[in-house]
Tab-separated table of N, CA and C in Angstrom:
chain	number	residue	atom	x	y	z
A	1	MET	N	-37.169	13.156	-58.774
A	1	MET	CA	-36.130	13.880	-59.483
A	1	MET	C	-34.806	13.118	-59.440
A	2	VAL	N	-34.465	12.594	-58.256
A	2	VAL	CA	-33.213	11.858	-58.102
A	2	VAL	C	-33.240	10.571	-58.931
A	3	LYS	N	-34.390	9.895	-58.945
A	3	LYS	CA	-34.499	8.665	-59.731
A	3	LYS	C	-34.421	8.955	-61.225
A	4	LYS	N	-34.978	10.076	-61.647
A	4	LYS	CA	-34.890	10.464	-63.056
A	4	LYS	C	-33.442	10.762	-63.439
A	5	PHE	N	-32.712	11.410	-62.529
A	5	PHE	CA	-31.303	11.710	-62.774
A	5	PHE	C	-30.505	10.413	-62.896
A	6	ALA	N	-30.778	9.449	-62.019
A	6	ALA	CA	-30.086	8.160	-62.072
A	6	ALA	C	-30.415	7.431	-63.371
A	7	ARG	N	-31.660	7.472	-63.764
A	7	ARG	CA	-32.073	6.823	-65.017
A	7	ARG	C	-31.401	7.500	-66.211
A	8	PHE	N	-31.313	8.834	-66.178
A	8	PHE	CA	-30.640	9.583	-67.229
A	8	PHE	C	-29.170	9.160	-67.323
A	9	GLU	N	-28.515	9.019	-66.164
A	9	GLU	CA	-27.118	8.577	-66.153
A	9	GLU	C	-26.973	7.188	-66.766
A	10	GLU	N	-27.858	6.289	-66.385
A	10	GLU	CA	-27.803	4.934	-66.935
A	10	GLU	C	-27.942	4.944	-68.454
A	11	ILE	N	-28.912	5.696	-68.944
A	11	ILE	CA	-29.148	5.768	-70.389
A	11	ILE	C	-27.935	6.357	-71.100
A	12	ILE	N	-27.389	7.434	-70.559
A	12	ILE	CA	-26.203	8.059	-71.154
A	12	ILE	C	-25.043	7.068	-71.184
A	13	LEU	N	-24.814	6.357	-70.092
A	13	LEU	CA	-23.692	5.419	-70.033
A	13	LEU	C	-23.858	4.282	-71.032
A	14	VAL	N	-25.051	3.750	-71.154
A	14	VAL	CA	-25.280	2.640	-72.086
A	14	VAL	C	-25.167	3.116	-73.537
A	15	LEU	N	-25.810	4.228	-73.855
A	15	LEU	CA	-25.769	4.728	-75.233
A	15	LEU	C	-24.364	5.141	-75.660
A	16	THR	N	-23.643	5.808	-74.777
A	16	THR	CA	-22.282	6.218	-75.145
A	16	THR	C	-21.348	5.025	-75.262
A	17	LEU	N	-21.568	3.993	-74.461
A	17	LEU	CA	-20.755	2.777	-74.603
A	17	LEU	C	-21.000	2.136	-75.963
A	18	ALA	N	-22.259	2.024	-76.348
A	18	ALA	CA	-22.589	1.440	-77.654
A	18	ALA	C	-21.990	2.277	-78.788
A	19	LEU	N	-22.111	3.593	-78.682
A	19	LEU	CA	-21.556	4.461	-79.716
A	19	LEU	C	-20.035	4.343	-79.784
A	20	MET	N	-19.389	4.291	-78.625
A	20	MET	CA	-17.940	4.173	-78.606
A	20	MET	C	-17.480	2.856	-79.215
A	21	VAL	N	-18.169	1.771	-78.924
A	21	VAL	CA	-17.831	0.474	-79.511
A	21	VAL	C	-17.978	0.528	-81.029
A	22	LEU	N	-19.056	1.126	-81.519
A	22	LEU	CA	-19.252	1.261	-82.965
A	22	LEU	C	-18.153	2.099	-83.618
A	23	LEU	N	-17.776	3.195	-82.969
A	23	LEU	CA	-16.723	4.056	-83.513
A	23	LEU	C	-15.385	3.324	-83.577
A	24	ILE	N	-15.038	2.625	-82.520
A	24	ILE	CA	-13.762	1.904	-82.493
A	24	ILE	C	-13.794	0.731	-83.468
A	25	PHE	N	-14.932	0.050	-83.561
A	25	PHE	CA	-15.073	-1.032	-84.525
A	25	PHE	C	-14.895	-0.501	-85.948
A	26	GLY	N	-15.525	0.627	-86.236
A	26	GLY	CA	-15.366	1.251	-87.553
A	26	GLY	C	-13.922	1.649	-87.817
A	27	GLN	N	-13.243	2.135	-86.803
A	27	GLN	CA	-11.835	2.515	-86.931
A	27	GLN	C	-10.971	1.288	-87.258
A	28	VAL	N	-11.229	0.182	-86.584
A	28	VAL	CA	-10.468	-1.051	-86.832
A	28	VAL	C	-10.748	-1.589	-88.234
A	29	ILE	N	-12.011	-1.633	-88.611
A	29	ILE	CA	-12.369	-2.104	-89.963
A	29	ILE	C	-11.720	-1.197	-91.018
A	30	GLY	N	-11.789	0.096	-90.807
A	30	GLY	CA	-11.189	1.034	-91.750
A	30	GLY	C	-9.690	0.820	-91.896
A	31	ARG	N	-9.008	0.589	-90.797
A	31	ARG	CA	-7.552	0.413	-90.852
A	31	ARG	C	-7.143	-0.892	-91.512
A	32	TYR	N	-7.808	-1.982	-91.137
A	32	TYR	CA	-7.353	-3.297	-91.591
A	32	TYR	C	-8.000	-3.777	-92.886
A	33	VAL	N	-9.165	-3.278	-93.210
A	33	VAL	CA	-9.829	-3.703	-94.445
A	33	VAL	C	-9.576	-2.682	-95.561
A	34	PHE	N	-9.723	-1.407	-95.249
A	34	PHE	CA	-9.604	-0.374	-96.276
A	34	PHE	C	-8.267	0.368	-96.242
A	35	GLN	N	-7.408	0.046	-95.290
A	35	GLN	CA	-6.100	0.676	-95.093
A	35	GLN	C	-6.174	2.184	-94.834
A	36	THR	N	-7.319	2.670	-94.474
A	36	THR	CA	-7.479	4.069	-94.095
A	36	THR	C	-8.716	4.205	-93.198
A	37	ALA	N	-8.635	5.138	-92.274
A	37	ALA	CA	-9.773	5.360	-91.374
A	37	ALA	C	-9.807	6.841	-91.013
A	38	PRO	N	-10.998	7.387	-90.853
A	38	PRO	CA	-11.080	8.806	-90.491
A	38	PRO	C	-10.535	9.055	-89.076
A	39	SER	N	-9.812	10.133	-88.914
A	39	SER	CA	-9.209	10.443	-87.609
A	39	SER	C	-10.251	10.908	-86.591
A	40	TRP	N	-11.356	11.424	-87.059
A	40	TRP	CA	-12.354	11.951	-86.140
A	40	TRP	C	-13.000	10.868	-85.288
A	41	THR	N	-13.031	9.605	-85.773
A	41	THR	CA	-13.663	8.540	-84.981
A	41	THR	C	-12.871	8.271	-83.709
A	42	GLU	N	-11.560	8.290	-83.815
A	42	GLU	CA	-10.718	8.066	-82.639
A	42	GLU	C	-10.875	9.199	-81.629
A	43	GLU	N	-10.897	10.423	-82.115
A	43	GLU	CA	-11.048	11.580	-81.230
A	43	GLU	C	-12.419	11.570	-80.550
A	44	LEU	N	-13.459	11.281	-81.301
A	44	LEU	CA	-14.801	11.242	-80.723
A	44	LEU	C	-14.910	10.135	-79.677
A	45	ALA	N	-14.330	8.972	-79.970
A	45	ALA	CA	-14.340	7.866	-78.993
A	45	ALA	C	-13.620	8.280	-77.710
A	46	ARG	N	-12.540	9.009	-77.837
A	46	ARG	CA	-11.785	9.482	-76.668
A	46	ARG	C	-12.643	10.417	-75.823
A	47	TYR	N	-13.329	11.357	-76.458
A	47	TYR	CA	-14.153	12.306	-75.710
A	47	TYR	C	-15.372	11.622	-75.088
A	48	ILE	N	-15.927	10.659	-75.781
A	48	ILE	CA	-17.040	9.891	-75.214
A	48	ILE	C	-16.569	9.136	-73.979
A	49	HIS	N	-15.381	8.563	-74.059
A	49	HIS	CA	-14.834	7.827	-72.913
A	49	HIS	C	-14.623	8.755	-71.709
A	50	ILE	N	-14.166	9.965	-71.967
A	50	ILE	CA	-13.978	10.938	-70.881
A	50	ILE	C	-15.316	11.211	-70.187
A	51	PHE	N	-16.375	11.414	-70.971
A	51	PHE	CA	-17.696	11.622	-70.375
A	51	PHE	C	-18.155	10.390	-69.600
A	52	GLN	N	-17.887	9.206	-70.134
A	52	GLN	CA	-18.271	7.986	-69.432
A	52	GLN	C	-17.595	7.884	-68.074
A	53	VAL	N	-16.334	8.233	-68.001
A	53	VAL	CA	-15.602	8.164	-66.742
A	53	VAL	C	-16.218	9.107	-65.716
A	54	TRP	N	-16.479	10.344	-66.102
A	54	TRP	CA	-16.998	11.319	-65.144
A	54	TRP	C	-18.445	11.043	-64.756
A	55	VAL	N	-19.287	10.717	-65.713
A	55	VAL	CA	-20.683	10.385	-65.391
A	55	VAL	C	-20.729	9.062	-64.621
A	56	GLY	N	-19.883	8.115	-65.013
A	56	GLY	CA	-19.805	6.834	-64.314
A	56	GLY	C	-19.327	6.986	-62.881
A	57	ALA	N	-18.430	7.940	-62.626
A	57	ALA	CA	-17.974	8.191	-61.253
A	57	ALA	C	-19.126	8.659	-60.385
A	58	SER	N	-19.966	9.523	-60.932
A	58	SER	CA	-21.142	9.984	-60.201
A	58	SER	C	-22.107	8.825	-59.941
A	59	TYR	N	-22.319	8.017	-60.955
A	59	TYR	CA	-23.237	6.881	-60.806
A	59	TYR	C	-22.691	5.864	-59.804
A	60	ALA	N	-21.382	5.677	-59.801
A	60	ALA	CA	-20.768	4.741	-58.851
A	60	ALA	C	-20.928	5.220	-57.409
A	61	VAL	N	-20.973	6.527	-57.198
A	61	VAL	CA	-21.226	7.049	-55.854
A	61	VAL	C	-22.623	6.621	-55.414
A	62	LYS	N	-23.588	6.709	-56.312
A	62	LYS	CA	-24.955	6.306	-55.992
A	62	LYS	C	-25.002	4.846	-55.557
A	63	LEU	N	-24.255	4.007	-56.268
A	63	LEU	CA	-24.247	2.571	-55.963
A	63	LEU	C	-23.265	2.204	-54.861
A	64	ARG	N	-22.511	3.198	-54.393
A	64	ARG	CA	-21.462	2.988	-53.384
A	64	ARG	C	-20.471	1.922	-53.855
A	65	GLN	N	-20.015	2.080	-55.080
A	65	GLN	CA	-19.116	1.108	-55.688
A	65	GLN	C	-17.692	1.620	-55.861
A	66	HIS	N	-17.366	2.785	-55.329
A	66	HIS	CA	-15.993	3.267	-55.420
A	66	HIS	C	-15.104	2.442	-54.491
A	67	ILE	N	-13.865	2.305	-54.875
A	67	ILE	CA	-12.903	1.544	-54.078
A	67	ILE	C	-12.632	2.294	-52.782
A	68	ARG	N	-12.646	1.567	-51.672
A	68	ARG	CA	-12.315	2.155	-50.384
A	68	ARG	C	-11.851	1.068	-49.433
A	69	VAL	N	-11.067	1.452	-48.466
A	69	VAL	CA	-10.556	0.520	-47.471
A	69	VAL	C	-11.530	0.509	-46.306
A	70	GLU	N	-12.077	-0.669	-46.016
A	70	GLU	CA	-13.095	-0.776	-44.968
A	70	GLU	C	-12.648	-1.614	-43.780
A	71	ALA	N	-11.390	-2.008	-43.739
A	71	ALA	CA	-10.920	-2.902	-42.677
A	71	ALA	C	-11.119	-2.309	-41.288
A	72	PHE	N	-10.913	-1.019	-41.149
A	72	PHE	CA	-11.026	-0.368	-39.850
A	72	PHE	C	-12.454	0.077	-39.554
A	73	ILE	N	-13.067	0.704	-40.510
A	73	ILE	CA	-14.351	1.372	-40.275
A	73	ILE	C	-15.499	0.384	-40.046
A	74	THR	N	-15.421	-0.810	-40.639
A	74	THR	CA	-16.506	-1.787	-40.449
A	74	THR	C	-16.510	-2.386	-39.050
A	75	ARG	N	-15.441	-2.205	-38.313
A	75	ARG	CA	-15.381	-2.706	-36.931
A	75	ARG	C	-16.072	-1.753	-35.948
A	76	LEU	N	-16.379	-0.561	-36.413
A	76	LEU	CA	-17.037	0.427	-35.555
A	76	LEU	C	-18.553	0.321	-35.697
A	77	HIS	N	-19.258	0.744	-34.658
A	77	HIS	CA	-20.727	0.724	-34.664
A	77	HIS	C	-21.253	2.009	-34.040
A	78	GLY	N	-22.485	2.341	-34.381
A	78	GLY	CA	-23.151	3.489	-33.777
A	78	GLY	C	-22.533	4.820	-34.169
A	79	THR	N	-22.450	5.716	-33.162
A	79	THR	CA	-21.967	7.076	-33.404
A	79	THR	C	-20.521	7.133	-33.907
A	80	PRO	N	-19.573	6.342	-33.359
A	80	PRO	CA	-18.207	6.406	-33.909
A	80	PRO	C	-18.157	6.066	-35.406
A	81	ARG	N	-18.952	5.093	-35.816
A	81	ARG	CA	-18.966	4.749	-37.241
A	81	ARG	C	-19.572	5.884	-38.063
A	82	LYS	N	-20.658	6.473	-37.558
A	82	LYS	CA	-21.271	7.601	-38.263
A	82	LYS	C	-20.259	8.730	-38.454
A	83	ILE	N	-19.478	8.989	-37.417
A	83	ILE	CA	-18.506	10.080	-37.487
A	83	ILE	C	-17.440	9.778	-38.532
A	84	PHE	N	-16.856	8.580	-38.500
A	84	PHE	CA	-15.798	8.245	-39.459
A	84	PHE	C	-16.323	8.139	-40.890
A	85	GLU	N	-17.476	7.491	-41.049
A	85	GLU	CA	-18.078	7.404	-42.386
A	85	GLU	C	-18.407	8.805	-42.904
A	86	GLY	N	-19.028	9.611	-42.037
A	86	GLY	CA	-19.402	10.966	-42.423
A	86	GLY	C	-18.201	11.828	-42.748
A	87	LEU	N	-17.125	11.696	-41.988
A	87	LEU	CA	-15.913	12.467	-42.239
A	87	LEU	C	-15.314	12.108	-43.601
A	88	GLY	N	-15.276	10.818	-43.906
A	88	GLY	CA	-14.767	10.384	-45.211
A	88	GLY	C	-15.596	10.930	-46.358
A	89	VAL	N	-16.898	10.859	-46.218
A	89	VAL	CA	-17.790	11.356	-47.271
A	89	VAL	C	-17.695	12.883	-47.375
A	90	LEU	N	-17.551	13.554	-46.243
A	90	LEU	CA	-17.434	15.011	-46.257
A	90	LEU	C	-16.160	15.462	-46.973
A	91	ILE	N	-15.041	14.794	-46.735
A	91	ILE	CA	-13.795	15.117	-47.438
A	91	ILE	C	-13.978	14.899	-48.931
A	92	TRP	N	-14.566	13.770	-49.277
A	92	TRP	CA	-14.822	13.444	-50.678
A	92	TRP	C	-15.752	14.479	-51.316
A	93	PHE	N	-16.763	14.914	-50.555
A	93	PHE	CA	-17.686	15.932	-51.044
A	93	PHE	C	-16.943	17.219	-51.416
A	94	PHE	N	-16.033	17.655	-50.540
A	94	PHE	CA	-15.291	18.895	-50.829
A	94	PHE	C	-14.376	18.731	-52.041
A	95	ILE	N	-13.822	17.552	-52.234
A	95	ILE	CA	-13.002	17.309	-53.426
A	95	ILE	C	-13.873	17.368	-54.679
A	96	SER	N	-15.064	16.745	-54.639
A	96	SER	CA	-15.938	16.798	-55.824
A	96	SER	C	-16.478	18.191	-56.070
A	97	LEU	N	-16.737	18.919	-55.007
A	97	LEU	CA	-17.176	20.306	-55.162
A	97	LEU	C	-16.060	21.144	-55.798
A	98	PHE	N	-14.828	20.900	-55.378
A	98	PHE	CA	-13.665	21.557	-55.978
A	98	PHE	C	-13.607	21.257	-57.475
A	99	LEU	N	-13.807	19.978	-57.841
A	99	LEU	CA	-13.800	19.593	-59.255
A	99	LEU	C	-14.918	20.291	-60.025
A	100	ALA	N	-16.090	20.377	-59.419
A	100	ALA	CA	-17.219	21.027	-60.091
A	100	ALA	C	-16.951	22.516	-60.301
A	101	VAL	N	-16.448	23.195	-59.268
A	101	VAL	CA	-16.220	24.641	-59.356
A	101	VAL	C	-15.077	24.957	-60.314
A	102	PHE	N	-13.934	24.305	-60.115
A	102	PHE	CA	-12.798	24.624	-60.971
A	102	PHE	C	-12.933	24.014	-62.360
A	103	GLY	N	-13.708	22.956	-62.485
A	103	GLY	CA	-14.039	22.436	-63.806
A	103	GLY	C	-14.878	23.425	-64.589
A	104	THR	N	-15.796	24.083	-63.887
A	104	THR	CA	-16.608	25.123	-64.524
A	104	THR	C	-15.738	26.296	-64.950
A	105	THR	N	-14.771	26.652	-64.108
A	105	THR	CA	-13.828	27.721	-64.462
A	105	THR	C	-13.044	27.346	-65.711
A	106	LEU	N	-12.603	26.097	-65.799
A	106	LEU	CA	-11.875	25.617	-66.974
A	106	LEU	C	-12.755	25.681	-68.222
A	107	VAL	N	-14.004	25.269	-68.092
A	107	VAL	CA	-14.940	25.306	-69.216
A	107	VAL	C	-15.149	26.748	-69.679
A	108	MET	N	-15.340	27.658	-68.738
A	108	MET	CA	-15.562	29.071	-69.089
A	108	MET	C	-14.332	29.677	-69.768
A	109	ALA	N	-13.150	29.355	-69.259
A	109	ALA	CA	-11.918	29.878	-69.872
A	109	ALA	C	-11.751	29.321	-71.279
A	110	SER	N	-12.032	28.040	-71.461
A	110	SER	CA	-11.935	27.421	-72.785
A	110	SER	C	-12.949	28.019	-73.748
A	111	PHE	N	-14.119	28.311	-73.221
A	111	PHE	CA	-15.162	28.939	-74.034
A	111	PHE	C	-14.709	30.316	-74.523
A	112	GLN	N	-14.108	31.082	-73.631
A	112	GLN	CA	-13.673	32.435	-73.976
A	112	GLN	C	-12.516	32.433	-74.976
A	113	HIS	N	-11.628	31.438	-74.884
A	113	HIS	CA	-10.465	31.393	-75.781
A	113	HIS	C	-10.797	30.825	-77.151
A	114	GLY	N	-11.897	30.105	-77.261
A	114	GLY	CA	-12.344	29.606	-78.557
A	114	GLY	C	-11.516	28.477	-79.155
A	115	GLN	N	-10.773	27.751	-78.320
A	115	GLN	CA	-9.963	26.636	-78.821
A	115	GLN	C	-10.873	25.508	-79.310
A	116	VAL	N	-10.462	24.847	-80.402
A	116	VAL	CA	-11.237	23.735	-80.957
A	116	VAL	C	-10.390	22.464	-80.962
A	117	THR	N	-11.058	21.324	-81.064
A	117	THR	CA	-10.352	20.043	-81.100
A	117	THR	C	-9.719	19.839	-82.475
A	118	PRO	N	-8.653	19.036	-82.544
A	118	PRO	CA	-7.920	18.897	-83.808
A	118	PRO	C	-8.728	18.296	-84.965
A	119	ALA	N	-9.349	17.160	-84.764
A	119	ALA	CA	-10.010	16.474	-85.878
A	119	ALA	C	-11.463	16.902	-86.071
A	120	LEU	N	-12.206	16.964	-84.995
A	120	LEU	CA	-13.637	17.282	-85.092
A	120	LEU	C	-13.918	18.770	-85.250
A	121	GLN	N	-12.983	19.593	-84.818
A	121	GLN	CA	-13.149	21.047	-84.858
A	121	GLN	C	-14.348	21.526	-84.031
A	122	ILE	N	-14.623	20.816	-82.930
A	122	ILE	CA	-15.665	21.273	-82.006
A	122	ILE	C	-14.983	22.071	-80.897
A	123	PRO	N	-15.690	22.956	-80.259
A	123	PRO	CA	-15.081	23.719	-79.157
A	123	PRO	C	-14.586	22.781	-78.052
A	124	ILE	N	-13.391	23.027	-77.548
A	124	ILE	CA	-12.779	22.157	-76.546
A	124	ILE	C	-13.530	22.199	-75.216
A	125	TRP	N	-14.338	23.246	-75.004
A	125	TRP	CA	-15.080	23.314	-73.749
A	125	TRP	C	-16.118	22.210	-73.649
A	126	ILE	N	-16.540	21.659	-74.771
A	126	ILE	CA	-17.542	20.587	-74.736
A	126	ILE	C	-16.974	19.331	-74.073
A	127	PRO	N	-15.788	18.837	-74.487
A	127	PRO	CA	-15.221	17.703	-73.747
A	127	PRO	C	-14.887	18.045	-72.292
A	128	TYR	N	-14.435	19.291	-72.048
A	128	TYR	CA	-14.103	19.697	-70.679
A	128	TYR	C	-15.338	19.765	-69.784
A	129	LEU	N	-16.511	19.866	-70.376
A	129	LEU	CA	-17.759	19.944	-69.627
A	129	LEU	C	-17.985	18.696	-68.761
A	130	ALA	N	-17.339	17.607	-69.111
A	130	ALA	CA	-17.475	16.368	-68.341
A	130	ALA	C	-17.004	16.550	-66.897
A	131	ILE	N	-16.005	17.389	-66.676
A	131	ILE	CA	-15.448	17.561	-65.331
A	131	ILE	C	-16.459	18.185	-64.371
A	132	PRO	N	-17.045	19.351	-64.683
A	132	PRO	CA	-18.022	19.893	-63.731
A	132	PRO	C	-19.291	19.046	-63.618
A	133	ILE	N	-19.691	18.388	-64.687
A	133	ILE	CA	-20.878	17.521	-64.610
A	133	ILE	C	-20.621	16.357	-63.658
A	134	GLY	N	-19.480	15.718	-63.821
A	134	GLY	CA	-19.135	14.606	-62.936
A	134	GLY	C	-18.931	15.048	-61.500
A	135	GLY	N	-18.231	16.171	-61.308
A	135	GLY	CA	-18.004	16.684	-59.955
A	135	GLY	C	-19.295	17.052	-59.263
A	136	ALA	N	-20.186	17.739	-59.980
A	136	ALA	CA	-21.480	18.124	-59.394
A	136	ALA	C	-22.338	16.896	-59.103
A	137	GLY	N	-22.327	15.941	-60.020
A	137	GLY	CA	-23.083	14.705	-59.796
A	137	GLY	C	-22.599	13.959	-58.562
A	138	MET	N	-21.273	13.871	-58.411
A	138	MET	CA	-20.735	13.208	-57.216
A	138	MET	C	-21.092	13.986	-55.959
A	139	ALA	N	-20.999	15.320	-56.007
A	139	ALA	CA	-21.312	16.137	-54.831
A	139	ALA	C	-22.759	15.943	-54.390
A	140	ILE	N	-23.670	15.937	-55.348
A	140	ILE	CA	-25.091	15.726	-55.030
A	140	ILE	C	-25.291	14.354	-54.395
A	141	ARG	N	-24.693	13.341	-54.995
A	141	ARG	CA	-24.826	11.981	-54.470
A	141	ARG	C	-24.183	11.831	-53.094
A	142	LEU	N	-23.092	12.539	-52.865
A	142	LEU	CA	-22.413	12.444	-51.572
A	142	LEU	C	-23.225	13.108	-50.468
A	143	ILE	N	-23.961	14.167	-50.805
A	143	ILE	CA	-24.874	14.765	-49.813
A	143	ILE	C	-25.937	13.736	-49.427
A	144	GLN	N	-26.495	13.051	-50.436
A	144	GLN	CA	-27.486	12.009	-50.157
A	144	GLN	C	-26.876	10.907	-49.293
A	145	GLN	N	-25.641	10.538	-49.607
A	145	GLN	CA	-24.973	9.478	-48.856
A	145	GLN	C	-24.707	9.914	-47.410
A	146	LEU	N	-24.371	11.184	-47.225
A	146	LEU	CA	-24.138	11.710	-45.875
A	146	LEU	C	-25.410	11.629	-45.033
A	147	VAL	N	-26.537	11.957	-45.646
A	147	VAL	CA	-27.824	11.849	-44.944
A	147	VAL	C	-28.095	10.387	-44.585
A	148	ASP	N	-27.850	9.483	-45.532
A	148	ASP	CA	-28.064	8.053	-45.271
A	148	ASP	C	-27.173	7.562	-44.126
A	149	ILE	N	-25.929	7.984	-44.118
A	149	ILE	CA	-24.993	7.571	-43.066
A	149	ILE	C	-25.480	8.070	-41.713
A	150	TRP	N	-25.912	9.306	-41.671
A	150	TRP	CA	-26.363	9.856	-40.393
A	150	TRP	C	-27.623	9.140	-39.890
A	151	ARG	N	-28.399	8.594	-40.823
A	151	ARG	CA	-29.580	7.802	-40.431
A	151	ARG	C	-29.197	6.385	-40.015
A	152	GLY	N	-27.936	6.022	-40.210
A	152	GLY	CA	-27.464	4.695	-39.817
A	152	GLY	C	-27.416	3.689	-40.943
A	153	ASP	N	-27.630	4.124	-42.178
A	153	ASP	CA	-27.603	3.227	-43.336
A	153	ASP	C	-26.192	3.229	-43.932
A	154	PHE	N	-25.433	2.158	-43.660
A	154	PHE	CA	-24.060	2.070	-44.140
A	154	PHE	C	-23.914	1.131	-45.332
A	155	ASP	N	-24.980	0.488	-45.718
A	155	ASP	CA	-24.908	-0.542	-46.749
A	155	ASP	C	-25.180	0.008	-48.127
A	156	LYS	N	-24.703	-0.749	-49.112
A	156	LYS	CA	-24.967	-0.405	-50.519
A	156	LYS	C	-26.439	-0.649	-50.799
A	157	PRO	N	-27.028	0.110	-51.721
A	157	PRO	CA	-28.430	-0.136	-52.064
A	157	PRO	C	-28.599	-1.540	-52.642
A	158	GLU	N	-29.429	-2.360	-52.007
A	158	GLU	CA	-29.590	-3.748	-52.443
A	158	GLU	C	-30.204	-3.875	-53.812
A	159	SER	N	-31.139	-3.003	-54.129
A	159	SER	CA	-31.848	-3.105	-55.406
A	159	SER	C	-30.943	-2.838	-56.598
A	160	GLU	N	-29.827	-2.176	-56.375
A	160	GLU	CA	-28.969	-1.836	-57.494
A	160	GLU	C	-27.544	-2.302	-57.279
A	161	GLU	N	-27.321	-3.194	-56.318
A	161	GLU	CA	-25.976	-3.663	-56.048
A	161	GLU	C	-25.475	-4.476	-57.229
A	162	ILE	N	-24.322	-4.138	-57.755
A	162	ILE	CA	-23.801	-4.820	-58.934
A	162	ILE	C	-22.612	-5.705	-58.614
A	163	ILE	N	-21.934	-5.417	-57.519
A	163	ILE	CA	-20.804	-6.246	-57.112
A	163	ILE	C	-21.060	-6.669	-55.682
A	164	GLY	N	-21.083	-7.970	-55.441
A	164	GLY	CA	-21.407	-8.506	-54.128
A	164	GLY	C	-20.442	-8.181	-53.116
């Protein structure tokens, strides 16, 4: 199930990147070749980018690629390292859980008010949906990371390491 979720994230990130590039390319061609471009392409590209950021944040947790200061913590070994690593991940977990819960509240409120986006005229709760999805994805991944830390695994997954 976890591997399927990771694969789903990868597919979403790649497809939305390709779509966003096409939309922006079309916007540029429209402006400079035809002197006019539809406004909805810019808005859609913006909302796609928002989803990429939130889904990408969850995926980056899986790969342990978020920026962090390791100068102090890498000098520790054994139980002290587990405690500090675990404490950091636990704080991060509560922040992502906060984002998931209050993001859901924002989505529900937007749904009830019926606000729509300016150009596309889609319900605004759809772009806002990225917040609880990203927060929940990070929270799930952080629980997995907490288990790994407690088992003594402090390293990034080698099979999927993207930055050395």
